CSV table of C-alpha atoms in Angstrom, one decimal:
chain,number,residue,atom,x,y,z
V,1,MET,CA,0.0,0.0,0.0
V,2,SER,CA,2.9,2.4,0.8
V,3,SER,CA,3.9,2.5,-2.9
V,4,ALA,CA,0.5,3.9,-4.0
V,5,VAL,CA,0.5,7.7,-4.1
V,6,ALA,CA,-2.8,9.0,-2.9
V,7,SER,CA,-4.3,11.8,-5.0
V,8,PRO,CA,-5.6,14.9,-3.2
V,9,LEU,CA,-9.1,13.7,-3.9
V,10,ASP,CA,-8.4,10.3,-2.4
V,11,LYS,CA,-7.0,12.0,0.7
V,12,ALA,CA,-10.0,14.3,1.0
V,13,VAL,CA,-12.4,11.3,0.7
V,14,GLY,CA,-10.4,9.4,3.2
V,15,PHE,CA,-10.4,12.3,5.6
V,16,TYR,CA,-14.1,12.8,5.3
V,17,GLN,CA,-14.7,9.0,5.8
V,18,ALA,CA,-13.4,9.3,9.4
V,19,PRO,CA,-15.9,10.7,11.9
V,20,ILE,CA,-13.2,13.2,13.0
V,21,GLY,CA,-13.1,14.5,9.5
V,22,LYS,CA,-16.8,15.0,9.4
V,23,LYS,CA,-16.6,16.7,12.8
V,24,ALA,CA,-14.0,19.1,11.5
V,25,VAL,CA,-16.3,19.9,8.6
V,26,MET,CA,-19.1,20.6,11.1
V,27,ALA,CA,-16.8,22.8,13.2
V,28,VAL,CA,-15.6,24.9,10.3
V,29,THR,CA,-19.1,25.3,8.8
V,30,GLY,CA,-20.2,26.0,12.4
V,31,VAL,CA,-17.8,28.9,12.8
V,32,ILE,CA,-19.0,30.3,9.5
V,33,LEU,CA,-22.7,30.1,10.6
V,34,PHE,CA,-21.9,31.4,14.0
V,35,GLY,CA,-20.1,34.5,12.4
V,36,TYR,CA,-23.2,35.0,10.2
V,37,VAL,CA,-25.6,34.8,13.2
V,38,VAL,CA,-23.5,37.4,15.0
V,39,ALA,CA,-23.4,39.7,11.9
V,40,HIS,CA,-27.2,39.2,11.4
V,41,LEU,CA,-27.9,40.2,15.0
V,42,LEU,CA,-25.8,43.4,14.6
V,43,GLY,CA,-27.9,44.1,11.5
V,44,ASN,CA,-31.2,43.4,13.5
V,45,LEU,CA,-30.3,45.6,16.4
V,46,GLN,CA,-30.2,48.7,14.1
V,47,ILE,CA,-34.0,48.6,14.5
V,48,TYR,CA,-33.5,50.3,17.9
V,49,SER,CA,-31.6,53.2,16.3
V,50,ALA,CA,-33.0,56.6,17.1
V,51,ASP,CA,-32.9,57.2,13.3
V,52,ARG,CA,-35.9,55.2,12.2
V,53,GLN,CA,-34.6,54.8,8.7
V,54,GLN,CA,-31.3,53.3,9.9
V,55,ILE,CA,-32.3,49.6,9.4
V,56,ASN,CA,-33.9,50.4,6.1
V,57,GLN,CA,-30.8,52.2,4.8
V,58,TYR,CA,-28.8,49.1,5.9
V,59,ALA,CA,-31.2,46.9,3.9
V,60,ALA,CA,-31.0,49.2,0.9
V,61,PHE,CA,-27.2,49.0,1.1
V,62,LEU,CA,-27.4,45.1,1.1
V,63,HIS,CA,-29.9,45.1,-1.7
V,64,ASP,CA,-28.2,47.7,-3.9
V,65,PRO,CA,-28.0,46.2,-7.4
V,66,SER,CA,-24.3,47.1,-7.6
V,67,HIS,CA,-23.7,44.6,-4.7
V,68,ALA,CA,-25.8,41.9,-6.2
V,69,GLY,CA,-22.8,39.7,-7.1
V,70,PHE,CA,-21.5,40.0,-3.6
V,71,LEU,CA,-24.9,39.3,-2.0
V,72,TRP,CA,-25.5,36.2,-4.1
V,73,GLY,CA,-21.9,35.0,-3.4
V,74,ALA,CA,-22.5,35.3,0.3
V,75,ARG,CA,-25.9,33.5,0.0
V,76,THR,CA,-24.3,30.7,-1.9
V,77,PHE,CA,-21.4,30.4,0.5
V,78,LEU,CA,-23.8,30.3,3.5
V,79,LEU,CA,-26.1,27.8,1.8
V,80,ALA,CA,-23.1,25.6,1.1
V,81,ALA,CA,-22.0,25.8,4.7
V,82,VAL,CA,-25.6,24.9,5.9
V,83,LEU,CA,-25.8,21.9,3.6
V,84,LEU,CA,-22.3,20.6,4.5
V,85,HIS,CA,-23.2,21.1,8.2
V,86,MET,CA,-26.5,19.2,7.8
V,87,VAL,CA,-25.1,16.4,5.6
V,88,ALA,CA,-22.2,15.7,8.0
V,89,ALA,CA,-24.6,15.8,11.0
V,90,THR,CA,-27.0,13.4,9.5
V,91,GLN,CA,-24.3,11.0,8.5
V,92,LEU,CA,-22.8,11.0,12.0
V,93,TRP,CA,-26.2,10.6,13.5
V,94,ILE,CA,-27.0,7.6,11.4
V,95,GLN,CA,-23.6,6.0,12.2
V,96,ASN,CA,-24.0,6.7,15.9
V,97,ARG,CA,-27.5,5.3,16.1
V,98,SER,CA,-26.4,2.1,14.5
V,99,ALA,CA,-23.6,1.8,17.0
V,100,ARG,CA,-26.1,0.7,19.7
V,101,PRO,CA,-28.7,-1.6,18.1
V,102,VAL,CA,-30.0,-2.9,21.4
V,103,ARG,CA,-31.2,0.0,23.7
V,104,TYR,CA,-30.9,0.0,27.5
V,105,VAL,CA,-34.0,-0.9,29.5
V,106,LYS,CA,-32.9,1.9,31.9
V,107,LYS,CA,-30.4,4.7,31.0
V,108,ASP,CA,-29.5,7.7,33.0
V,109,ASP,CA,-27.9,10.8,31.5
V,110,VAL,CA,-25.5,13.4,32.8
V,111,PRO,CA,-27.9,16.2,33.6
V,112,THR,CA,-25.8,19.1,32.2
V,113,ALA,CA,-25.6,17.5,28.7
V,114,TYR,CA,-29.2,18.3,27.7
V,115,ALA,CA,-28.1,20.8,25.0
V,116,ALA,CA,-25.6,18.3,23.6
V,117,ARG,CA,-28.1,15.4,23.4
V,118,THR,CA,-30.7,17.5,21.7
V,119,MET,CA,-28.5,19.0,18.9
V,120,ILE,CA,-30.0,16.7,16.4
V,121,TRP,CA,-33.5,18.1,17.3
V,122,SER,CA,-32.6,21.8,17.8
V,123,GLY,CA,-30.7,21.8,14.5
V,124,PRO,CA,-33.6,20.8,12.1
V,125,ILE,CA,-36.1,23.0,13.9
V,126,ILE,CA,-33.7,26.0,13.5
V,127,ALA,CA,-33.3,25.0,9.8
V,128,ALA,CA,-37.1,25.0,9.4
V,129,PHE,CA,-37.2,28.4,11.1
V,130,VAL,CA,-34.7,29.8,8.7
V,131,VAL,CA,-36.9,28.7,5.8
V,132,PHE,CA,-39.9,30.3,7.4
V,133,HIS,CA,-37.8,33.4,8.2
V,134,VAL,CA,-36.7,33.8,4.5
V,135,LEU,CA,-40.3,33.2,3.3
V,136,HIS,CA,-41.5,35.8,5.8
V,137,LEU,CA,-39.1,38.7,5.5
V,138,THR,CA,-37.2,38.1,2.2
V,139,ALA,CA,-39.7,36.4,-0.2
V,140,GLY,CA,-42.8,37.9,1.3
V,141,THR,CA,-44.8,34.6,1.0
V,142,VAL,CA,-46.2,34.7,4.5
V,143,LEU,CA,-47.3,38.3,4.6
V,144,PRO,CA,-47.2,40.9,1.9
V,145,LEU,CA,-44.0,43.1,2.2
V,146,GLN,CA,-43.8,46.8,1.9
V,147,GLU,CA,-41.2,48.6,-0.1
V,148,LEU,CA,-39.9,52.2,0.0
V,149,GLY,CA,-38.8,51.8,-3.6
V,150,PRO,CA,-37.2,49.2,-5.9
V,151,ASN,CA,-34.7,47.1,-4.0
V,152,ARG,CA,-35.5,49.2,-0.9
V,153,PRO,CA,-37.6,47.0,1.5
V,154,ASP,CA,-39.3,48.8,4.4
V,155,VAL,CA,-37.7,46.3,6.9
V,156,ARG,CA,-38.9,48.3,9.9
V,157,ALA,CA,-42.6,48.2,8.8
V,158,ASN,CA,-42.4,44.6,7.8
V,159,VAL,CA,-40.8,43.4,11.0
V,160,ILE,CA,-43.3,45.3,13.1
V,161,ALA,CA,-46.3,44.1,11.0
V,162,GLY,CA,-45.0,40.5,11.3
V,163,PHE,CA,-44.5,40.4,15.0
V,164,GLN,CA,-47.9,41.8,15.7
V,165,HIS,CA,-49.1,38.2,15.0
V,166,PRO,CA,-48.4,36.4,18.3
V,167,ALA,CA,-48.0,33.1,16.5
V,168,VAL,CA,-45.3,34.5,14.3
V,169,ALA,CA,-43.6,36.2,17.2
V,170,GLY,CA,-43.9,33.0,19.3
V,171,PHE,CA,-42.2,30.9,16.6
V,172,TYR,CA,-39.3,33.4,16.4
V,173,VAL,CA,-38.9,33.3,20.2
V,174,LEU,CA,-39.0,29.5,20.3
V,175,ALA,CA,-36.5,29.2,17.4
V,176,MET,CA,-34.1,31.7,19.2
V,177,LEU,CA,-34.4,29.7,22.4
V,178,LEU,CA,-33.4,26.5,20.5
V,179,LEU,CA,-30.6,28.5,18.8
V,180,CYS,CA,-29.4,29.4,22.2
V,181,LEU,CA,-29.2,25.7,23.2
V,182,HIS,CA,-27.6,24.8,19.9
V,183,LEU,CA,-24.9,27.4,20.2
V,184,TYR,CA,-24.4,26.8,24.0
V,185,HIS,CA,-23.2,23.3,23.0
V,186,GLY,CA,-22.0,24.0,19.5
V,187,VAL,CA,-19.7,26.9,20.1
V,188,TRP,CA,-17.7,25.0,22.7
V,189,SER,CA,-18.0,21.8,20.8
V,190,MET,CA,-16.4,23.2,17.6
V,191,PHE,CA,-13.2,23.9,19.6
V,192,GLN,CA,-13.2,20.4,21.0
V,193,SER,CA,-13.8,18.9,17.5
V,194,VAL,CA,-10.7,20.6,16.0
V,195,GLY,CA,-8.6,19.7,19.1
V,196,VAL,CA,-8.5,23.0,21.0
V,197,SER,CA,-8.7,22.0,24.6
V,198,HIS,CA,-6.6,22.8,27.6
V,199,PRO,CA,-7.3,22.5,31.4
V,200,ARG,CA,-6.7,26.2,31.8
V,201,TYR,CA,-8.7,27.5,28.8
V,202,THR,CA,-11.6,25.0,28.4
V,203,ILE,CA,-13.6,26.6,31.1
V,204,TRP,CA,-13.2,30.0,29.3
V,205,LEU,CA,-14.3,28.5,26.0
V,206,LYS,CA,-17.4,27.1,27.7
V,207,ARG,CA,-18.1,30.5,29.3
V,208,PHE,CA,-17.6,32.2,25.9
V,209,ALA,CA,-20.0,29.7,24.3
V,210,ALA,CA,-22.7,30.2,27.0
V,211,LEU,CA,-22.4,34.0,27.0
V,212,SER,CA,-22.5,34.3,23.2
V,213,ALA,CA,-25.4,31.9,23.0
V,214,LEU,CA,-27.3,33.9,25.6
V,215,LEU,CA,-26.5,37.3,24.1
V,216,ILE,CA,-27.5,36.2,20.6
V,217,ALA,CA,-30.8,34.7,21.8
V,218,LEU,CA,-31.6,37.7,24.0
V,219,GLY,CA,-30.7,40.3,21.4
V,220,ASN,CA,-33.0,38.6,18.8
V,221,ILE,CA,-35.8,37.8,21.2
V,222,SER,CA,-36.0,41.4,22.4
V,223,ILE,CA,-37.3,42.5,18.9
V,224,PRO,CA,-40.6,40.5,18.8
V,225,VAL,CA,-41.0,41.2,22.6
V,226,ALA,CA,-40.6,44.9,22.0
V,227,VAL,CA,-43.1,44.9,19.2
V,228,LEU,CA,-45.7,43.0,21.2
V,229,ALA,CA,-45.1,45.2,24.2
V,230,GLY,CA,-45.7,48.3,22.0
V,231,LEU,CA,-42.2,49.7,22.4
V,232,LEU,CA,-41.4,49.5,18.7
V,233,THR,CA,-43.9,51.3,16.5
V,234,ASN,CA,-43.9,52.7,13.0
O,1,MET,CA,-30.8,-4.6,53.9
O,2,ARG,CA,-33.1,-5.9,51.2
O,3,LEU,CA,-32.8,-5.2,47.5
O,4,ILE,CA,-35.0,-5.9,44.4
O,5,LEU,CA,-32.8,-6.7,41.4
O,6,HIS,CA,-33.8,-6.7,37.8
O,7,ILE,CA,-31.0,-8.5,36.0
O,8,TRP,CA,-30.5,-9.0,32.2
O,9,ARG,CA,-30.4,-12.8,31.6
O,10,GLN,CA,-29.2,-14.0,28.3
O,11,ARG,CA,-27.9,-17.5,27.8
O,12,ASN,CA,-25.6,-16.8,24.8
O,13,ALA,CA,-24.9,-14.3,22.0
O,14,ALA,CA,-27.6,-15.9,19.7
O,15,GLU,CA,-30.4,-15.9,22.2
O,16,THR,CA,-32.4,-12.8,22.9
O,17,GLY,CA,-32.3,-11.9,26.6
O,18,ARG,CA,-34.8,-10.5,29.1
O,19,MET,CA,-34.9,-8.8,32.5
O,20,VAL,CA,-35.5,-11.2,35.4
O,21,ARG,CA,-36.6,-10.0,38.9
O,22,TYR,CA,-34.7,-11.3,41.9
O,23,GLU,CA,-34.8,-10.5,45.6
O,24,ALA,CA,-31.7,-10.2,47.7
O,25,PRO,CA,-33.1,-10.3,51.3
O,26,ASP,CA,-30.0,-10.2,53.5
O,27,VAL,CA,-27.5,-7.8,52.0
O,28,ASN,CA,-24.7,-6.6,54.3
O,29,PRO,CA,-24.0,-2.9,53.7
O,30,ASP,CA,-20.2,-3.6,53.9
O,31,MET,CA,-20.3,-6.0,51.0
O,32,SER,CA,-19.0,-4.9,47.6
O,33,PHE,CA,-21.5,-5.0,44.8
O,34,LEU,CA,-19.8,-8.2,43.4
O,35,GLU,CA,-19.9,-9.9,46.8
O,36,MET,CA,-23.6,-9.2,46.9
O,37,LEU,CA,-24.0,-10.9,43.5
O,38,ASP,CA,-21.8,-13.8,44.8
O,39,VAL,CA,-24.3,-14.3,47.6
O,40,LEU,CA,-27.2,-14.1,45.2
O,41,ASN,CA,-25.5,-16.7,43.0
O,42,GLU,CA,-25.0,-19.1,45.9
O,43,GLY,CA,-28.7,-18.9,46.5
O,44,LEU,CA,-29.5,-19.5,42.8
O,45,ILE,CA,-27.1,-22.5,42.7
O,46,ALA,CA,-28.6,-24.0,45.8
O,47,LYS,CA,-32.0,-23.7,44.1
O,48,GLY,CA,-30.6,-25.5,41.0
O,49,GLU,CA,-30.8,-22.3,38.8
O,50,ASP,CA,-28.1,-20.8,36.6
O,51,PRO,CA,-26.0,-18.2,38.4
O,52,VAL,CA,-25.7,-14.7,37.0
O,53,ALA,CA,-22.6,-14.4,34.9
O,54,PHE,CA,-20.5,-11.3,35.4
O,55,ASP,CA,-16.9,-10.4,34.6
O,56,HIS,CA,-14.5,-9.8,37.4
O,57,ASP,CA,-10.8,-10.4,38.3
O,58,CYS,CA,-8.7,-8.3,40.7
O,59,ARG,CA,-11.7,-6.9,42.7
O,60,GLU,CA,-9.5,-3.9,43.7
O,61,GLY,CA,-10.4,-1.5,40.9
O,62,ILE,CA,-7.3,-1.8,38.8
O,63,CYS,CA,-7.8,-4.6,36.2
O,64,GLY,CA,-10.7,-3.3,34.1
O,65,MET,CA,-12.6,-6.7,34.0
O,66,CYS,CA,-15.7,-5.8,35.9
O,67,GLY,CA,-18.4,-3.5,34.9
O,68,PHE,CA,-22.1,-3.3,34.0
O,69,MET,CA,-24.9,-0.8,34.2
O,70,ILE,CA,-26.6,-0.1,37.5
O,71,ASN,CA,-29.8,1.9,37.0
O,72,GLY,CA,-28.5,3.2,33.7
O,73,VAL,CA,-25.1,4.3,34.9
O,74,ALA,CA,-21.9,2.5,34.0
O,75,HIS,CA,-20.2,1.2,37.2
O,76,GLY,CA,-23.2,2.5,39.3
O,77,PRO,CA,-23.6,5.7,41.3
O,78,LEU,CA,-20.1,6.0,42.9
O,79,ARG,CA,-17.8,8.3,40.8
O,80,GLY,CA,-14.3,7.3,40.0
O,81,ALA,CA,-14.7,3.7,41.0
O,82,THR,CA,-15.3,0.4,39.3
O,83,ILE,CA,-18.2,-1.9,40.4
O,84,CYS,CA,-15.9,-4.0,42.5
O,85,GLN,CA,-15.1,-0.9,44.6
O,86,LEU,CA,-18.7,0.0,45.0
O,87,HIS,CA,-20.2,-1.0,48.4
O,88,MET,CA,-23.8,-1.7,49.2
O,89,ARG,CA,-23.9,1.1,51.8
O,90,HIS,CA,-24.3,3.5,48.8
O,91,PHE,CA,-27.8,2.0,48.2
O,92,ARG,CA,-31.0,2.3,50.2
O,93,ASP,CA,-32.9,-0.5,51.9
O,94,GLY,CA,-35.6,-1.8,49.6
O,95,GLN,CA,-34.1,-0.1,46.5
O,96,GLU,CA,-34.8,-1.5,43.0
O,97,LEU,CA,-31.8,-1.9,40.9
O,98,TYR,CA,-31.6,-2.6,37.1
O,99,LEU,CA,-28.4,-4.4,36.1
O,100,GLU,CA,-27.7,-4.5,32.3
O,101,PRO,CA,-24.6,-5.4,30.3
O,102,TRP,CA,-22.6,-2.7,28.4
O,103,ARG,CA,-24.6,-2.2,25.2
O,104,ALA,CA,-22.8,-1.5,21.9
O,105,ARG,CA,-22.7,-3.1,18.5
O,106,ALA,CA,-19.0,-3.5,19.0
O,107,PHE,CA,-19.5,-5.2,22.4
O,108,PRO,CA,-21.8,-8.2,21.8
O,109,VAL,CA,-23.2,-9.9,24.9
O,110,ILE,CA,-21.6,-13.3,25.6
O,111,ARG,CA,-23.8,-14.2,28.6
O,112,ASP,CA,-25.9,-12.2,31.1
O,113,LEU,CA,-23.8,-9.2,32.2
O,114,VAL,CA,-20.6,-10.4,30.3
O,115,VAL,CA,-19.8,-8.7,27.0
O,116,ASN,CA,-17.0,-9.4,24.5
O,117,ARG,CA,-14.6,-6.5,24.5
O,118,SER,CA,-12.1,-7.9,22.0
O,119,ALA,CA,-12.8,-4.8,19.8
O,120,PHE,CA,-10.7,-2.9,22.3
O,121,ASP,CA,-7.8,-5.4,21.8
O,122,ARG,CA,-8.1,-4.8,18.0
O,123,LEU,CA,-8.0,-1.0,18.5
O,124,ILE,CA,-4.7,-1.5,20.5
O,125,ALA,CA,-3.3,-3.9,17.9
O,126,ALA,CA,-4.1,-1.3,15.2
O,127,GLY,CA,-1.8,1.4,16.8
O,128,GLY,CA,-1.9,1.5,20.6
O,129,PHE,CA,1.8,0.5,21.0
O,130,ILE,CA,5.3,1.6,20.4
O,131,SER,CA,7.9,-0.4,18.4
O,132,VAL,CA,11.1,-0.9,20.4
O,133,SER,CA,13.9,-3.4,20.3
O,134,THR,CA,13.6,-6.0,23.0
O,135,GLY,CA,16.6,-7.0,25.0
O,136,SER,CA,18.2,-5.4,28.0
O,137,ALA,CA,16.5,-2.5,29.7
O,138,PRO,CA,17.6,0.9,28.5
O,139,ASP,CA,19.6,3.1,30.8
O,140,GLY,CA,17.6,5.1,33.3
O,141,ASN,CA,17.3,8.8,32.2
O,142,ALA,CA,18.7,8.1,28.8
O,143,ILE,CA,15.5,9.7,27.4
O,144,LEU,CA,14.5,12.8,29.3
O,145,VAL,CA,10.8,13.3,29.8
O,146,PRO,CA,9.5,16.7,31.1
O,147,LYS,CA,7.7,16.3,34.5
O,148,GLU,CA,4.5,17.7,33.2
O,149,SER,CA,4.4,15.4,30.2
O,150,ALA,CA,5.2,12.4,32.4
O,151,ASP,CA,2.3,13.4,34.7
O,152,ARG,CA,-0.2,13.9,31.9
O,153,ALA,CA,0.9,10.7,30.2
O,154,MET,CA,0.4,8.9,33.5
O,155,ASP,CA,-3.1,10.3,33.9
O,156,ALA,CA,-4.0,9.0,30.5
O,157,ALA,CA,-2.3,5.7,31.1
O,158,ALA,CA,-4.6,5.1,34.1
O,159,CYS,CA,-7.2,3.9,31.6
O,160,ILE,CA,-7.9,0.2,32.4
O,161,GLY,CA,-10.0,-0.4,29.3
O,162,CYS,CA,-13.1,-1.4,31.2
O,163,GLY,CA,-15.5,-0.1,28.4
O,164,ALA,CA,-17.6,2.1,30.7
O,165,CYS,CA,-17.1,5.1,28.3
O,166,VAL,CA,-18.5,3.1,25.4
O,167,ALA,CA,-21.4,1.8,27.5
O,168,MET,CA,-22.4,5.3,28.8
O,169,CYS,CA,-21.9,7.2,25.5
O,170,PRO,CA,-25.2,7.8,23.8
O,171,ASN,CA,-23.3,7.1,20.5
O,172,ALA,CA,-21.4,4.0,21.9
O,173,SER,CA,-18.2,5.8,20.9
O,174,ALA,CA,-14.8,4.6,22.0
O,175,SER,CA,-13.3,8.1,21.8
O,176,LEU,CA,-12.3,8.3,25.5
O,177,PHE,CA,-10.5,5.0,25.3
O,178,LEU,CA,-8.8,5.9,22.0
O,179,GLY,CA,-8.0,9.4,23.3
O,180,ALA,CA,-6.5,8.0,26.5
O,181,LYS,CA,-4.2,5.6,24.6
O,182,ILE,CA,-3.2,8.2,22.0
O,183,ALA,CA,-2.5,10.8,24.7
O,184,HIS,CA,-0.6,8.3,26.9
O,185,LEU,CA,1.8,7.4,24.0
O,186,GLY,CA,1.8,10.7,22.2
O,187,LEU,CA,2.9,12.7,25.3
O,188,LEU,CA,6.1,10.7,25.6
O,189,PRO,CA,9.2,10.8,23.4
O,190,GLN,CA,9.0,7.1,22.8
O,191,GLY,CA,5.6,7.6,21.2
O,192,GLN,CA,6.6,10.2,18.6
O,193,PRO,CA,7.9,8.1,15.6
O,194,GLU,CA,4.5,6.3,15.2
O,195,ARG,CA,2.3,9.2,16.3
O,196,ALA,CA,0.8,10.3,13.0
O,197,GLY,CA,0.1,6.7,11.8
O,198,ARG,CA,-1.2,5.6,15.2
O,199,VAL,CA,-4.1,8.0,15.3
O,200,GLN,CA,-5.1,7.2,11.7
O,201,LYS,CA,-5.0,3.5,12.2
O,202,MET,CA,-6.8,3.5,15.5
O,203,VAL,CA,-9.5,5.8,14.2
O,204,ARG,CA,-10.0,3.7,11.1
O,205,GLN,CA,-10.2,0.5,13.2
O,206,SER,CA,-12.8,2.1,15.5
O,207,LEU,CA,-14.9,2.8,12.4
O,208,GLN,CA,-14.5,-0.8,11.3
O,209,GLU,CA,-15.5,-2.0,14.7
O,210,ARG,CA,-18.7,0.1,14.3
O,211,PHE,CA,-18.1,2.2,17.4
O,212,GLY,CA,-20.0,5.6,17.2
O,213,SER,CA,-18.2,8.9,17.2
O,214,CYS,CA,-17.9,11.7,19.8
O,215,THR,CA,-20.5,14.4,20.0
O,216,ASN,CA,-18.8,16.1,23.0
O,217,ILE,CA,-21.5,15.1,25.5
O,218,GLY,CA,-19.2,14.1,28.4
O,219,GLU,CA,-21.0,11.1,29.8
O,220,CYS,CA,-17.9,9.0,29.4
O,221,GLU,CA,-15.9,11.4,31.5
O,222,ALA,CA,-18.6,11.4,34.2
O,223,VAL,CA,-18.5,7.6,34.6
O,224,CYS,CA,-14.8,6.8,33.9
O,225,PRO,CA,-13.5,4.9,37.0
O,226,LYS,CA,-10.1,6.4,36.3
O,227,GLU,CA,-11.5,9.9,35.7
O,228,ILE,CA,-9.9,10.4,32.3
O,229,LYS,CA,-10.7,13.8,30.9
O,230,LEU,CA,-12.4,14.8,27.6
O,231,GLU,CA,-9.1,16.7,26.8
O,232,VAL,CA,-7.7,13.4,25.6
O,233,ILE,CA,-10.4,13.3,22.9
O,234,ALA,CA,-9.5,16.8,21.8
O,235,ARG,CA,-5.9,15.7,21.6
O,236,MET,CA,-6.8,12.7,19.4
O,237,HIS,CA,-8.8,15.1,17.1
O,238,ARG,CA,-5.7,17.4,17.0
O,239,ASP,CA,-3.4,14.5,16.2
O,240,PHE,CA,-5.7,13.2,13.5
O,241,LEU,CA,-6.1,16.6,11.8
O,242,LYS,CA,-2.4,17.3,12.0
O,243,ALA,CA,-1.7,13.9,10.4
O,244,ALA,CA,-4.2,14.5,7.7
O,245,TRP,CA,-2.9,18.0,7.1
O,246,SER,CA,0.7,16.9,6.7
O,247,GLY,CA,-0.5,14.3,4.1
O,248,HIS,CA,0.4,11.4,6.3
O,249,SER,CA,-1.3,8.2,5.2
O,250,ALA,CA,-2.2,5.4,7.6
O,251,ASP,CA,-0.7,2.7,5.4
């Protein structure tokens, strides 16, 4: 076997065959998606700006036809990251389930591992939420969207109109709570998956994961809550 | 004290097993868990029934032979101890206990609470060793080892290969065992020449044995009788990614 020279493709396939390779793919795509979620939150929080048009200007900037190539590039890149993340997760899940064909009659769990054990459920629900979110505020399939002009969506009005439906607001809040759980485990887990762990720093990585998960969820949940409480109005 | 025991009974690998209820009326709180089962078995033999089969050897917590699930926890409720070091005073009078064998595709049941852990031997044979010339012992201190490395290697080397990590893992992953062996050898100068190949071969063997993979849950760490830490798994991931990055091939 040592005489055979493995091509880069063979090596990539061999790498991905190992669960650790799949975990590394999940960690790298996880970092990308985490970065996107942070950037998205910073975009969202502009709704609180004293300048009521701030978030609409930001939206107009993103939708500016001269940036279309960049926008679609970013969308394709993110979609690829999501797909790789989901495919690797599903393959690992199937492999892991088949590793214990006979279940325990009685099985106890480590109480703090709730988020870790529910990743496979929080993930798909968040994915379903993302589809709904795009249909709601990008495609306008759920509710008709208002525009200030061509390629200039009235984000502020659309967000406020959407969250006045308690069911819509409730689903957003639920999805963000699940995202909080997913990130609470995922953000630390991606470090562990690529081998970053040290007795002195692991506790800080876990604190960073918990804090960032909490801040992202709170920041996003505050918007539907503010709309329902009547604090954000047109 | 009196206990109600629900024990997995299975005659052989081919037969499907079932839980059977037993009563242990006179349990001395100072007995170890295995001594309690010895007494139960004496009663069963006297009645002409088959005794409950369970693995055991040293009964002092260092050999790695004993182990099964008590109420869904590998090695039972006492942390950092094997079942032979667990005493009946940790249980309540009248308590119901469910005893089940380790469950994993890679660990088929041989009989009752005994499973076949040969998969661990094959993982070791795949790469859990160093190649050295036999003969007279090398001079002491001929190879210098930093104190911290020696300590951390020793912590990882504490693994007795009991299989509790696999049994407790929701994915039936052998990552804590693999990580312990890879950290133990990889922290020492003697383990360096084979380090890149070791992790690749052991990980590949683990896939062939149909162990699951790590999802960083931490149940293995919680039940490990030798308290091996999850850090060894991160170290295995690091070694694997480094070996793949540098283009090292397992063969």
